[in-house]
mmCIF file of C-alpha atoms in Angstrom:
data_model
loop_
_atom_site.group_PDB
_atom_site.id
_atom_site.type_symbol
_atom_site.label_atom_id
_atom_site.label_comp_id
_atom_site.label_asym_id
_atom_site.label_seq_id
_atom_site.Cartn_x
_atom_site.Cartn_y
_atom_site.Cartn_z
ATOM 1 C CA MET A 1 165.445 29.324 94.658
ATOM 2 C CA LYS A 2 168.166 31.360 93.268
ATOM 3 C CA GLN A 3 167.234 34.928 92.391
ATOM 4 C CA SER A 4 168.292 36.270 89.042
ATOM 5 C CA LYS A 5 170.778 38.985 88.871
ATOM 6 C CA GLY A 6 169.325 42.488 89.204
ATOM 7 C CA SER A 7 166.126 41.424 91.055
ATOM 8 C CA GLU A 8 167.142 43.075 94.343
ATOM 9 C CA PRO A 9 167.402 46.625 92.880
ATOM 10 C CA ARG A 10 163.990 46.163 91.227
ATOM 11 C CA GLN A 11 162.413 45.072 94.525
ATOM 12 C CA PHE A 12 164.046 48.027 96.280
ATOM 13 C CA MET A 13 162.640 50.463 93.717
ATOM 14 C CA LEU A 14 159.148 48.902 94.044
ATOM 15 C CA ASN A 15 159.224 49.288 97.811
ATOM 16 C CA PHE A 16 160.486 52.838 97.465
ATOM 17 C CA ASP A 17 157.617 53.766 95.075
ATOM 18 C CA ARG A 18 155.078 52.267 97.475
ATOM 19 C CA ALA A 19 156.562 54.262 100.347
ATOM 20 C CA LYS A 20 156.497 57.416 98.254
ATOM 21 C CA LEU A 21 152.823 56.910 97.346
ATOM 22 C CA ALA A 22 151.967 56.316 100.988
ATOM 23 C CA LEU A 23 153.790 59.469 101.980
ATOM 24 C CA VAL A 24 151.998 61.492 99.323
ATOM 25 C CA GLY A 25 148.660 60.081 100.517
ATOM 26 C CA LEU A 26 149.500 60.948 104.085
ATOM 27 C CA VAL A 27 150.463 64.495 103.118
ATOM 28 C CA PHE A 28 147.237 64.860 101.107
ATOM 29 C CA LEU A 29 145.180 63.535 104.008
ATOM 30 C CA LEU A 30 146.862 65.883 106.460
ATOM 31 C CA SER A 31 146.473 68.895 104.174
ATOM 32 C CA THR A 32 142.830 68.096 103.499
ATOM 33 C CA SER A 33 142.177 67.636 107.200
ATOM 34 C CA ALA A 34 143.950 70.894 107.912
ATOM 35 C CA GLY A 35 141.794 72.598 105.296
ATOM 36 C CA PHE A 36 138.616 71.261 106.838
ATOM 37 C CA LEU A 37 139.858 72.165 110.303
ATOM 38 C CA GLY A 38 140.867 75.655 109.153
ATOM 39 C CA GLY A 39 137.505 76.155 107.487
ATOM 40 C CA TRP A 40 135.659 74.976 110.574
ATOM 41 C CA LEU A 41 137.743 77.224 112.803
ATOM 42 C CA ALA A 42 137.287 80.177 110.413
ATOM 43 C CA SER A 43 133.516 79.572 110.278
ATOM 44 C CA GLY A 44 133.358 79.439 114.059
ATOM 45 C CA SER A 45 135.439 82.602 114.256
ATOM 46 C CA ARG A 46 133.125 84.413 111.826
ATOM 47 C CA GLN A 47 130.048 83.309 113.774
ATOM 48 C CA HIS A 48 131.670 84.470 116.991
ATOM 49 C CA GLN A 49 132.585 87.818 115.413
ATOM 50 C CA GLU A 50 129.059 88.256 114.015
ATOM 51 C CA THR A 51 127.511 87.446 117.403
ATOM 52 C CA GLN A 52 129.928 89.795 119.121
ATOM 53 C CA THR A 53 129.172 92.549 116.580
ATOM 54 C CA ALA A 54 125.419 92.114 117.056
ATOM 55 C CA GLN A 55 125.856 92.295 120.822
ATOM 56 C CA GLU A 56 127.968 95.433 120.452
ATOM 57 C CA VAL A 57 125.281 97.050 118.257
ATOM 58 C CA VAL A 58 122.619 96.316 120.892
ATOM 59 C CA VAL A 59 124.819 97.634 123.689
ATOM 60 C CA ASN A 60 125.778 100.762 121.744
ATOM 61 C CA GLU A 61 122.152 101.471 120.808
ATOM 62 C CA GLY A 62 121.085 101.009 124.412
ATOM 63 C CA GLN A 63 123.776 103.411 125.568
ATOM 64 C CA ALA A 64 122.725 105.935 122.907
ATOM 65 C CA ILE A 65 119.087 105.759 124.012
ATOM 66 C CA SER A 66 120.093 106.157 127.650
ATOM 67 C CA GLU A 67 122.200 109.228 126.860
ATOM 68 C CA ILE A 68 119.425 110.801 124.761
ATOM 69 C CA VAL A 69 116.836 110.202 127.466
ATOM 70 C CA ASP A 70 119.122 111.751 130.094
ATOM 71 C CA GLU A 71 119.534 114.804 127.864
ATOM 72 C CA VAL A 72 115.953 115.252 126.656
ATOM 73 C CA GLY A 73 114.186 113.913 129.731
ATOM 74 C CA GLU A 74 114.817 117.130 131.680
ATOM 75 C CA SER A 75 112.536 118.954 129.240
ATOM 76 C CA ILE A 76 109.584 116.554 129.498
ATOM 77 C CA VAL A 77 106.646 117.332 131.769
ATOM 78 C CA SER A 78 103.622 115.391 132.911
ATOM 79 C CA VAL A 79 100.393 117.345 132.435
ATOM 80 C CA HIS A 80 97.537 116.931 134.922
ATOM 81 C CA VAL A 81 94.164 118.545 134.236
ATOM 82 C CA VAL A 82 90.739 118.857 135.781
ATOM 83 C CA THR A 83 87.920 119.516 133.334
ATOM 84 C CA GLU A 84 84.405 120.639 134.119
ATOM 85 C CA GLN A 85 81.417 119.442 132.140
ATOM 86 C CA THR A 86 78.006 121.010 132.639
ATOM 87 C CA SER A 87 74.879 119.047 131.811
ATOM 88 C CA LEU A 88 71.205 119.882 132.128
ATOM 89 C CA GLY A 89 69.387 117.458 134.410
ATOM 90 C CA PHE A 90 65.900 117.109 135.886
ATOM 91 C CA PHE A 91 66.788 119.493 138.712
ATOM 92 C CA GLY A 92 68.597 121.970 136.461
ATOM 93 C CA PRO A 93 72.219 122.288 135.329
ATOM 94 C CA SER A 94 74.886 120.267 137.128
ATOM 95 C CA THR A 95 78.669 120.375 136.851
ATOM 96 C CA ARG A 96 80.835 117.280 136.881
ATOM 97 C CA GLN A 97 84.618 117.325 137.262
ATOM 98 C CA GLN A 98 86.910 114.836 135.593
ATOM 99 C CA ALA A 99 90.675 114.341 135.973
ATOM 100 C CA GLY A 100 92.957 113.620 133.042
ATOM 101 C CA ALA A 101 96.647 113.379 132.270
ATOM 102 C CA GLY A 102 99.037 113.672 129.366
ATOM 103 C CA SER A 103 102.510 114.820 128.469
ATOM 104 C CA GLY A 104 104.262 117.904 127.128
ATOM 105 C CA PHE A 105 107.703 119.352 126.561
ATOM 106 C CA ILE A 106 109.347 122.691 127.299
ATOM 107 C CA ILE A 107 110.165 124.825 124.239
ATOM 108 C CA SER A 108 111.453 128.027 125.902
ATOM 109 C CA GLU A 109 113.457 128.926 128.985
ATOM 110 C CA ASP A 110 110.642 131.170 130.226
ATOM 111 C CA GLY A 111 108.302 128.191 130.555
ATOM 112 C CA THR A 112 106.359 127.707 127.319
ATOM 113 C CA VAL A 113 105.175 124.107 127.004
ATOM 114 C CA LEU A 114 103.828 122.350 123.917
ATOM 115 C CA THR A 115 101.223 119.580 124.213
ATOM 116 C CA ASN A 116 98.106 118.248 122.469
ATOM 117 C CA ARG A 117 94.787 120.082 122.302
ATOM 118 C CA HIS A 118 92.947 117.007 123.556
ATOM 119 C CA VAL A 119 95.174 116.934 126.686
ATOM 120 C CA VAL A 120 93.861 120.372 127.752
ATOM 121 C CA PRO A 121 90.454 120.551 126.018
ATOM 122 C CA GLU A 122 87.801 123.228 126.235
ATOM 123 C CA GLY A 123 86.349 123.160 129.751
ATOM 124 C CA THR A 124 89.739 122.690 131.410
ATOM 125 C CA ALA A 125 89.457 124.256 134.880
ATOM 126 C CA GLU A 126 92.844 123.396 136.400
ATOM 127 C CA VAL A 127 96.251 122.571 134.956
ATOM 128 C CA SER A 128 99.356 121.459 136.821
ATOM 129 C CA LEU A 129 102.679 120.059 135.647
ATOM 130 C CA THR A 130 105.250 117.696 137.096
ATOM 131 C CA LEU A 131 108.869 118.225 136.088
ATOM 132 C CA SER A 132 111.261 115.348 135.432
ATOM 133 C CA ASP A 133 112.687 115.627 138.991
ATOM 134 C CA GLY A 134 109.227 115.291 140.523
ATOM 135 C CA THR A 135 108.656 118.997 141.244
ATOM 136 C CA GLU A 136 104.957 119.872 140.973
ATOM 137 C CA LEU A 137 103.985 123.229 139.474
ATOM 138 C CA ASP A 138 100.426 124.507 139.787
ATOM 139 C CA ASP A 139 100.725 128.078 138.494
ATOM 140 C CA VAL A 140 100.145 127.095 134.874
ATOM 141 C CA GLU A 141 97.837 128.578 132.252
ATOM 142 C CA VAL A 142 96.650 127.605 128.781
ATOM 143 C CA ILE A 143 98.025 130.118 126.245
ATOM 144 C CA GLY A 144 95.896 128.740 123.450
ATOM 145 C CA ARG A 145 94.813 125.677 121.511
ATOM 146 C CA THR A 146 93.889 124.983 117.908
ATOM 147 C CA GLY A 147 90.190 125.001 117.063
ATOM 148 C CA ALA A 148 87.985 121.964 117.575
ATOM 149 C CA ASN A 149 87.789 121.303 113.828
ATOM 150 C CA ASP A 150 91.454 122.004 113.150
ATOM 151 C CA PRO A 151 93.331 118.898 111.896
ATOM 152 C CA LEU A 152 96.373 120.012 113.932
ATOM 153 C CA ASP A 153 95.949 118.763 117.518
ATOM 154 C CA ILE A 154 98.148 121.287 119.363
ATOM 155 C CA ALA A 155 97.983 123.439 122.514
ATOM 156 C CA PHE A 156 100.441 125.635 124.421
ATOM 157 C CA LEU A 157 100.832 126.135 128.178
ATOM 158 C CA LYS A 158 102.778 128.699 130.187
ATOM 159 C CA ILE A 159 104.544 128.037 133.484
ATOM 160 C CA ASN A 160 104.140 131.270 135.449
ATOM 161 C CA ASP A 161 106.058 130.118 138.530
ATOM 162 C CA ALA A 162 108.826 127.522 138.132
ATOM 163 C CA ARG A 163 109.633 127.644 141.877
ATOM 164 C CA GLY A 164 113.275 128.394 141.252
ATOM 165 C CA ASN A 165 113.789 125.572 138.764
ATOM 166 C CA GLN A 166 115.850 126.290 135.673
ATOM 167 C CA LEU A 167 113.733 125.195 132.726
ATOM 168 C CA LYS A 168 115.529 123.516 129.837
ATOM 169 C CA PRO A 169 113.918 123.652 126.360
ATOM 170 C CA VAL A 170 114.193 120.806 123.879
ATOM 171 C CA GLU A 171 116.103 121.064 120.631
ATOM 172 C CA LEU A 172 113.810 120.971 117.599
ATOM 173 C CA GLY A 173 114.836 118.896 114.606
ATOM 174 C CA ASN A 174 113.811 118.914 110.946
ATOM 175 C CA SER A 175 110.994 116.445 110.370
ATOM 176 C CA GLY A 176 111.313 116.956 106.607
ATOM 177 C CA GLU A 177 114.547 114.938 106.714
ATOM 178 C CA VAL A 178 112.946 111.910 108.371
ATOM 179 C CA GLN A 179 112.987 108.661 106.385
ATOM 180 C CA VAL A 180 111.048 105.432 106.826
ATOM 181 C CA GLY A 181 113.201 103.133 108.944
ATOM 182 C CA ASP A 182 114.803 105.906 111.018
ATOM 183 C CA ARG A 183 115.200 104.995 114.705
ATOM 184 C CA VAL A 184 113.087 107.098 117.089
ATOM 185 C CA ILE A 185 112.328 107.368 120.799
ATOM 186 C CA ALA A 186 108.980 108.274 122.389
ATOM 187 C CA ILE A 187 108.973 109.797 125.879
ATOM 188 C CA GLY A 188 105.902 110.572 127.958
ATOM 189 C CA ASN A 189 103.671 109.994 130.950
ATOM 190 C CA ALA A 190 102.401 106.542 129.974
ATOM 191 C CA LEU A 191 98.838 105.778 131.053
ATOM 192 C CA GLY A 192 98.892 109.025 133.042
ATOM 193 C CA GLN A 193 100.780 107.224 135.810
ATOM 194 C CA PHE A 194 104.329 106.416 134.752
ATOM 195 C CA GLN A 195 106.327 109.586 134.287
ATOM 196 C CA ASN A 196 109.018 109.758 131.589
ATOM 197 C CA THR A 197 108.308 106.312 130.187
ATOM 198 C CA VAL A 198 110.655 105.578 127.269
ATOM 199 C CA THR A 199 109.950 103.408 124.227
ATOM 200 C CA SER A 200 111.899 103.062 121.001
ATOM 201 C CA GLY A 201 111.156 101.947 117.472
ATOM 202 C CA ILE A 202 111.298 103.129 113.889
ATOM 203 C CA ILE A 203 109.372 105.433 111.569
ATOM 204 C CA SER A 204 107.009 103.003 109.820
ATOM 205 C CA GLY A 205 105.412 105.508 107.449
ATOM 206 C CA PHE A 206 104.480 109.140 106.938
ATOM 207 C CA GLY A 207 101.699 111.229 105.436
ATOM 208 C CA ARG A 208 99.083 109.250 107.399
ATOM 209 C CA ASN A 209 95.578 110.598 107.999
ATOM 210 C CA VAL A 210 93.694 109.114 110.967
ATOM 211 C CA ARG A 211 90.441 109.648 112.779
ATOM 212 C CA ALA A 212 91.159 110.046 116.492
ATOM 213 C CA GLY A 213 88.650 109.722 119.304
ATOM 214 C CA GLY A 214 85.249 108.111 119.299
ATOM 215 C CA SER A 215 82.741 108.068 116.483
ATOM 216 C CA ARG A 216 81.125 111.188 117.920
ATOM 217 C CA GLY A 217 83.253 114.276 118.086
ATOM 218 C CA ALA A 218 86.215 112.499 116.507
ATOM 219 C CA ASP A 219 89.058 114.546 115.047
ATOM 220 C CA THR A 220 90.552 113.968 111.621
ATOM 221 C CA LEU A 221 94.314 114.340 111.946
ATOM 222 C CA GLN A 222 96.473 114.762 108.853
ATOM 223 C CA ASN A 223 100.031 114.186 107.648
ATOM 224 C CA LEU A 224 101.160 112.107 110.629
ATOM 225 C CA PHE A 225 104.248 109.981 111.181
ATOM 226 C CA GLN A 226 103.470 106.331 111.848
ATOM 227 C CA THR A 227 105.764 104.606 114.332
ATOM 228 C CA ASP A 228 105.993 101.261 116.088
ATOM 229 C CA ALA A 229 107.441 102.919 119.206
ATOM 230 C CA ALA A 230 104.792 102.210 121.836
ATOM 231 C CA ILE A 231 102.543 105.248 122.450
ATOM 232 C CA ASN A 232 100.058 104.706 125.260
ATOM 233 C CA GLN A 233 97.285 106.797 126.736
ATOM 234 C CA GLY A 234 99.054 109.553 128.641
ATOM 235 C CA ASN A 235 101.920 109.741 126.120
ATOM 236 C CA SER A 236 99.884 112.285 124.137
ATOM 237 C CA GLY A 237 101.716 115.591 123.836
ATOM 238 C CA GLY A 238 105.125 114.067 124.511
ATOM 239 C CA PRO A 239 107.988 114.230 122.020
ATOM 240 C CA LEU A 240 109.115 111.814 119.348
ATOM 241 C CA VAL A 241 112.900 112.140 119.299
ATOM 242 C CA ASN A 242 115.533 111.124 116.734
ATOM 243 C CA PHE A 243 118.922 109.648 117.602
ATOM 244 C CA LYS A 244 120.453 113.128 117.596
ATOM 245 C CA GLY A 245 118.293 114.019 120.590
ATOM 246 C CA GLU A 246 116.120 116.361 118.492
ATOM 247 C CA VAL A 247 112.324 116.490 118.657
ATOM 248 C CA ILE A 248 110.917 115.559 115.245
ATOM 249 C CA GLY A 249 107.306 114.883 116.249
ATOM 250 C CA VAL A 250 104.532 115.325 118.813
ATOM 251 C CA ASN A 251 102.961 112.032 119.915
ATOM 252 C CA THR A 252 99.236 112.315 119.467
ATOM 253 C CA ALA A 253 97.352 109.075 118.771
ATOM 254 C CA VAL A 254 97.478 105.309 118.886
ATOM 255 C CA ALA A 255 95.582 102.842 116.714
ATOM 256 C CA ARG A 256 93.367 100.418 118.628
ATOM 257 C CA GLY A 257 90.963 97.652 117.692
ATOM 258 C CA ASP A 258 90.489 95.730 114.433
ATOM 259 C CA GLY A 259 93.544 93.640 115.260
ATOM 260 C CA THR A 260 95.907 96.627 115.238
ATOM 261 C CA GLU A 261 98.799 96.568 117.668
ATOM 262 C CA GLY A 262 101.891 98.689 118.149
ATOM 263 C CA ILE A 263 100.910 101.501 115.774
ATOM 264 C CA GLY A 264 101.284 105.082 117.001
ATOM 265 C CA PHE A 265 101.091 108.444 115.291
ATOM 266 C CA SER A 266 102.960 111.717 115.740
ATOM 267 C CA ILE A 267 102.577 115.204 114.292
ATOM 268 C CA PRO A 268 105.730 116.217 112.348
ATOM 269 C CA ILE A 269 107.381 119.094 114.192
ATOM 270 C CA ASP A 270 107.756 121.121 110.982
ATOM 271 C CA ASP A 271 103.946 121.351 110.813
ATOM 272 C CA VAL A 272 103.963 123.036 114.233
ATOM 273 C CA LYS A 273 106.850 125.468 113.787
ATOM 274 C CA GLY A 274 104.591 128.252 112.496
ATOM 275 C CA LEU A 275 102.500 128.015 115.676
ATOM 276 C CA ILE A 276 105.613 127.851 117.857
ATOM 277 C CA SER A 277 106.936 131.006 116.228
ATOM 278 C CA SER A 278 103.672 132.892 116.795
ATOM 279 C CA VAL A 279 103.480 131.854 120.455
ATOM 280 C CA LEU A 280 107.112 132.682 121.233
ATOM 281 C CA ASN A 281 107.147 135.955 119.283
ATOM 282 C CA GLU A 282 103.584 137.223 119.710
ATOM 283 C CA GLY A 283 102.596 135.581 122.978
ATOM 284 C CA GLU A 284 99.508 133.990 121.434
ATOM 285 C CA LEU A 285 98.593 131.149 119.127
ATOM 286 C CA GLN A 286 97.923 132.315 115.581
ATOM 287 C CA ARG A 287 96.928 129.545 113.182
ATOM 288 C CA PRO A 288 97.251 130.457 109.473
ATOM 289 C CA TYR A 289 94.637 129.331 106.950
ATOM 290 C CA ILE A 290 93.413 130.130 103.430
ATOM 291 C CA GLY A 291 89.780 129.012 103.761
ATOM 292 C CA VAL A 292 88.977 126.182 101.350
ATOM 293 C CA ARG A 293 87.340 122.788 101.754
ATOM 294 C CA TYR A 294 89.217 120.200 99.723
ATOM 295 C CA VAL A 295 90.056 116.550 99.253
ATOM 296 C CA GLN A 296 93.601 115.242 98.992
ATOM 297 C CA LEU A 297 93.817 113.621 95.565
ATOM 298 C CA ASN A 298 95.125 110.167 94.792
ATOM 299 C CA GLU A 299 94.630 107.930 91.768
ATOM 300 C CA GLY A 300 91.306 106.570 93.036
ATOM 301 C CA LEU A 301 89.804 109.990 93.809
ATOM 302 C CA ALA A 302 91.133 111.431 90.546
ATOM 303 C CA GLU A 303 89.253 108.694 88.676
ATOM 304 C CA GLN A 304 86.145 109.265 90.784
ATOM 305 C CA PHE A 305 86.120 113.001 89.988
ATOM 306 C CA ASP A 306 87.213 112.400 86.369
ATOM 307 C CA LEU A 307 90.434 114.384 86.763
ATOM 308 C CA ASP A 308 93.715 114.028 84.885
ATOM 309 C CA VAL A 309 95.723 115.172 87.931
ATOM 310 C CA THR A 310 96.349 112.515 90.598
ATOM 311 C CA SER A 311 97.894 114.626 93.387
ATOM 312 C CA GLY A 312 97.083 117.981 94.941
ATOM 313 C CA ALA A 313 94.258 119.610 96.906
ATOM 314 C CA TYR A 314 91.020 119.538 94.911
ATOM 315 C CA ILE A 315 88.485 122.230 95.885
ATOM 316 C CA VAL A 316 85.391 120.113 95.386
ATOM 317 C CA PRO A 317 82.364 121.961 93.939
ATOM 318 C CA ALA A 318 79.615 122.140 96.571
ATOM 319 C CA GLU A 319 76.329 120.314 96.110
ATOM 320 C CA GLU A 320 73.189 122.386 95.624
ATOM 321 C CA GLY A 321 72.088 123.931 98.919
ATOM 322 C CA GLU A 322 75.526 123.520 100.541
ATOM 323 C CA PRO A 323 77.916 126.396 101.311
ATOM 324 C CA SER A 324 80.684 127.062 98.822
ATOM 325 C CA SER A 325 83.939 125.143 99.277
ATOM 326 C CA VAL A 326 85.681 128.536 99.080
ATOM 327 C CA MET A 327 84.691 130.180 102.362
ATOM 328 C CA ALA A 328 83.171 133.638 102.031
ATOM 329 C CA ASP A 329 85.499 136.534 102.902
ATOM 330 C CA SER A 330 88.393 134.128 103.443
ATOM 331 C CA PRO A 331 91.940 134.700 102.089
ATOM 332 C CA ALA A 332 91.146 132.178 99.318
ATOM 333 C CA ASP A 333 87.978 134.074 98.387
ATOM 334 C CA GLU A 334 89.821 137.391 98.283
ATOM 335 C CA ALA A 335 92.610 135.877 96.171
ATOM 336 C CA GLY A 336 90.149 134.519 93.594
ATOM 337 C CA LEU A 337 90.388 130.772 94.185
ATOM 338 C CA GLN A 338 87.420 128.881 92.751
ATOM 339 C CA GLU A 339 85.650 125.580 93.201
ATOM 340 C CA GLY A 340 87.168 123.041 90.857
ATOM 341 C CA ASP A 341 90.694 124.434 91.241
ATOM 342 C CA ILE A 342 93.454 121.949 92.081
ATOM 343 C CA ILE A 343 96.204 123.390 94.275
ATOM 344 C CA THR A 344 99.442 121.535 93.467
ATOM 345 C CA HIS A 345 102.117 123.606 95.256
ATOM 346 C CA VAL A 346 102.440 125.953 98.222
ATOM 347 C CA GLY A 347 105.456 128.042 97.302
ATOM 348 C CA SER A 348 108.015 125.496 96.109
ATOM 349 C CA GLU A 349 106.557 122.630 98.175
ATOM 350 C CA GLU A 350 104.484 120.043 96.331
ATOM 351 C CA ILE A 351 101.204 118.773 97.756
ATOM 352 C CA ASP A 352 101.485 114.977 97.663
ATOM 353 C CA GLY A 353 101.043 111.876 99.773
ATOM 354 C CA SER A 354 103.461 113.126 102.424
ATOM 355 C CA ASN A 355 102.443 116.811 102.462
ATOM 356 C CA SER A 356 98.831 117.949 102.690
ATOM 357 C CA LEU A 357 97.678 121.499 101.983
ATOM 358 C CA ALA A 358 96.829 121.993 105.669
ATOM 359 C CA SER A 359 100.268 120.859 106.850
ATOM 360 C CA LEU A 360 102.143 123.067 104.368
ATOM 361 C CA ILE A 361 100.048 126.122 105.269
ATOM 362 C CA GLY A 362 100.525 125.302 108.971
ATOM 363 C CA ARG A 363 104.292 125.764 108.618
ATOM 364 C CA LEU A 364 103.787 129.421 107.686
ATOM 365 C CA GLN A 365 102.578 132.422 109.681
ATOM 366 C CA VAL A 366 99.480 134.588 109.738
ATOM 367 C CA GLY A 367 99.885 137.566 107.418
ATOM 368 C CA GLU A 368 102.506 135.854 105.257
ATOM 369 C CA GLN A 369 102.139 136.163 101.484
ATOM 370 C CA VAL A 370 102.365 132.817 99.679
ATOM 371 C CA THR A 371 102.190 131.802 96.022
ATOM 372 C CA LEU A 372 99.930 128.865 95.194
ATOM 373 C CA THR A 373 100.318 126.894 91.978
ATOM 374 C CA ILE A 374 96.914 125.753 90.763
ATOM 375 C CA ILE A 375 95.390 123.962 87.795
ATOM 376 C CA ARG A 376 92.189 125.535 86.486
ATOM 377 C CA ASP A 377 90.450 124.202 83.376
ATOM 378 C CA GLY A 378 93.556 122.183 82.568
ATOM 379 C CA GLN A 379 95.870 125.180 82.668
ATOM 380 C CA GLU A 380 98.532 125.819 85.312
ATOM 381 C CA GLN A 381 98.699 129.265 86.881
ATOM 382 C CA SER A 382 99.907 131.037 90.028
ATOM 383 C CA ILE A 383 97.793 132.863 92.610
ATOM 384 C CA SER A 384 99.119 134.953 95.483
ATOM 385 C CA VAL A 385 97.333 134.597 98.829
ATOM 386 C CA ARG A 386 97.876 136.441 102.113
ATOM 387 C CA LEU A 387 97.279 133.989 104.955
ATOM 388 C CA GLY A 388 94.584 134.774 107.502
ATOM 389 C CA GLU A 389 94.035 133.495 111.054
ATOM 390 C CA PHE A 390 92.144 130.230 111.455
ATOM 391 C CA PRO A 391 88.688 130.803 113.013
ATOM 392 C CA GLN A 392 88.526 129.303 116.498
ATOM 393 C CA ASN A 393 84.987 127.984 116.058
#
């Protein structure tokens, strides 16, 4: 069949358009595939970078902990004690000896060591220390300890003969700057057997009050840090250290039973600095006090006592036949504090969930003059009190 004139150019143009469309489709397919491939490669690269970054964080944190432990570990000591307990039996009094262990840390070059009161309790007959290099020191004495009813569980030891060892004190930090979530390290003589055991964790909370010990003779401890860094029996008296290598707490208790796990408590170092100052400057432990019995207010207690104020130290009126909540002849008595007063500030520091009256007073020194802000009959006023020395019994 004979083609009409001009049909060949039209067929050529049709084929050319088809080729052009195919080429465009191929380019689109290649570009789309490249986009998917680029995205997949970029996603894999990001995942690799994130994994690598996480690994670097772990490695860097591990190195930091290792360096801190090397630095602070020289100042940590294991404390070994022998206590004597006398009991009255059928054949008369008998004495029984019992061994115990804990931890401590050096706070002065001349051999002053800080630990817990319950590590070297009343009845302690012998005390010896083991330095970080394994050197055993047996010429050690107890300088002093807080009273049995004192909510601050602290004692001080003195190394009289270091056997030629140069003693390195720790660096004290500022526990008032600590925030929930801060990384911390606990160092101590775990279980009384494993010297300079190291655990790490975070500050889980602060301002905690706990009852330590058994149901009989238990101590009520106040204003503690809560941490998930493992604190075991034997860690008591060891330091809680921040990532600057500074001591910000004294490990003192661990929660057990009732399903609790991994909860430890430490005394903020600021609460102990007044005692440290008295021991280093005066050579003896002087615990300041004002002499009131109080409850730390919160919303529930404020409602219970029908009070408008929800924070502060409430000097609860004594029941009939009970001694006054303002101790006779105490600094509080002499200053004119009364039952029913609510102490809201010690100097410029507010009494709240993270600062109890006892902890704020404990940061000061015996003989120091302090201004208390109180609320009496709904009116705020200031009272000046000169701090006395906490009775030992």
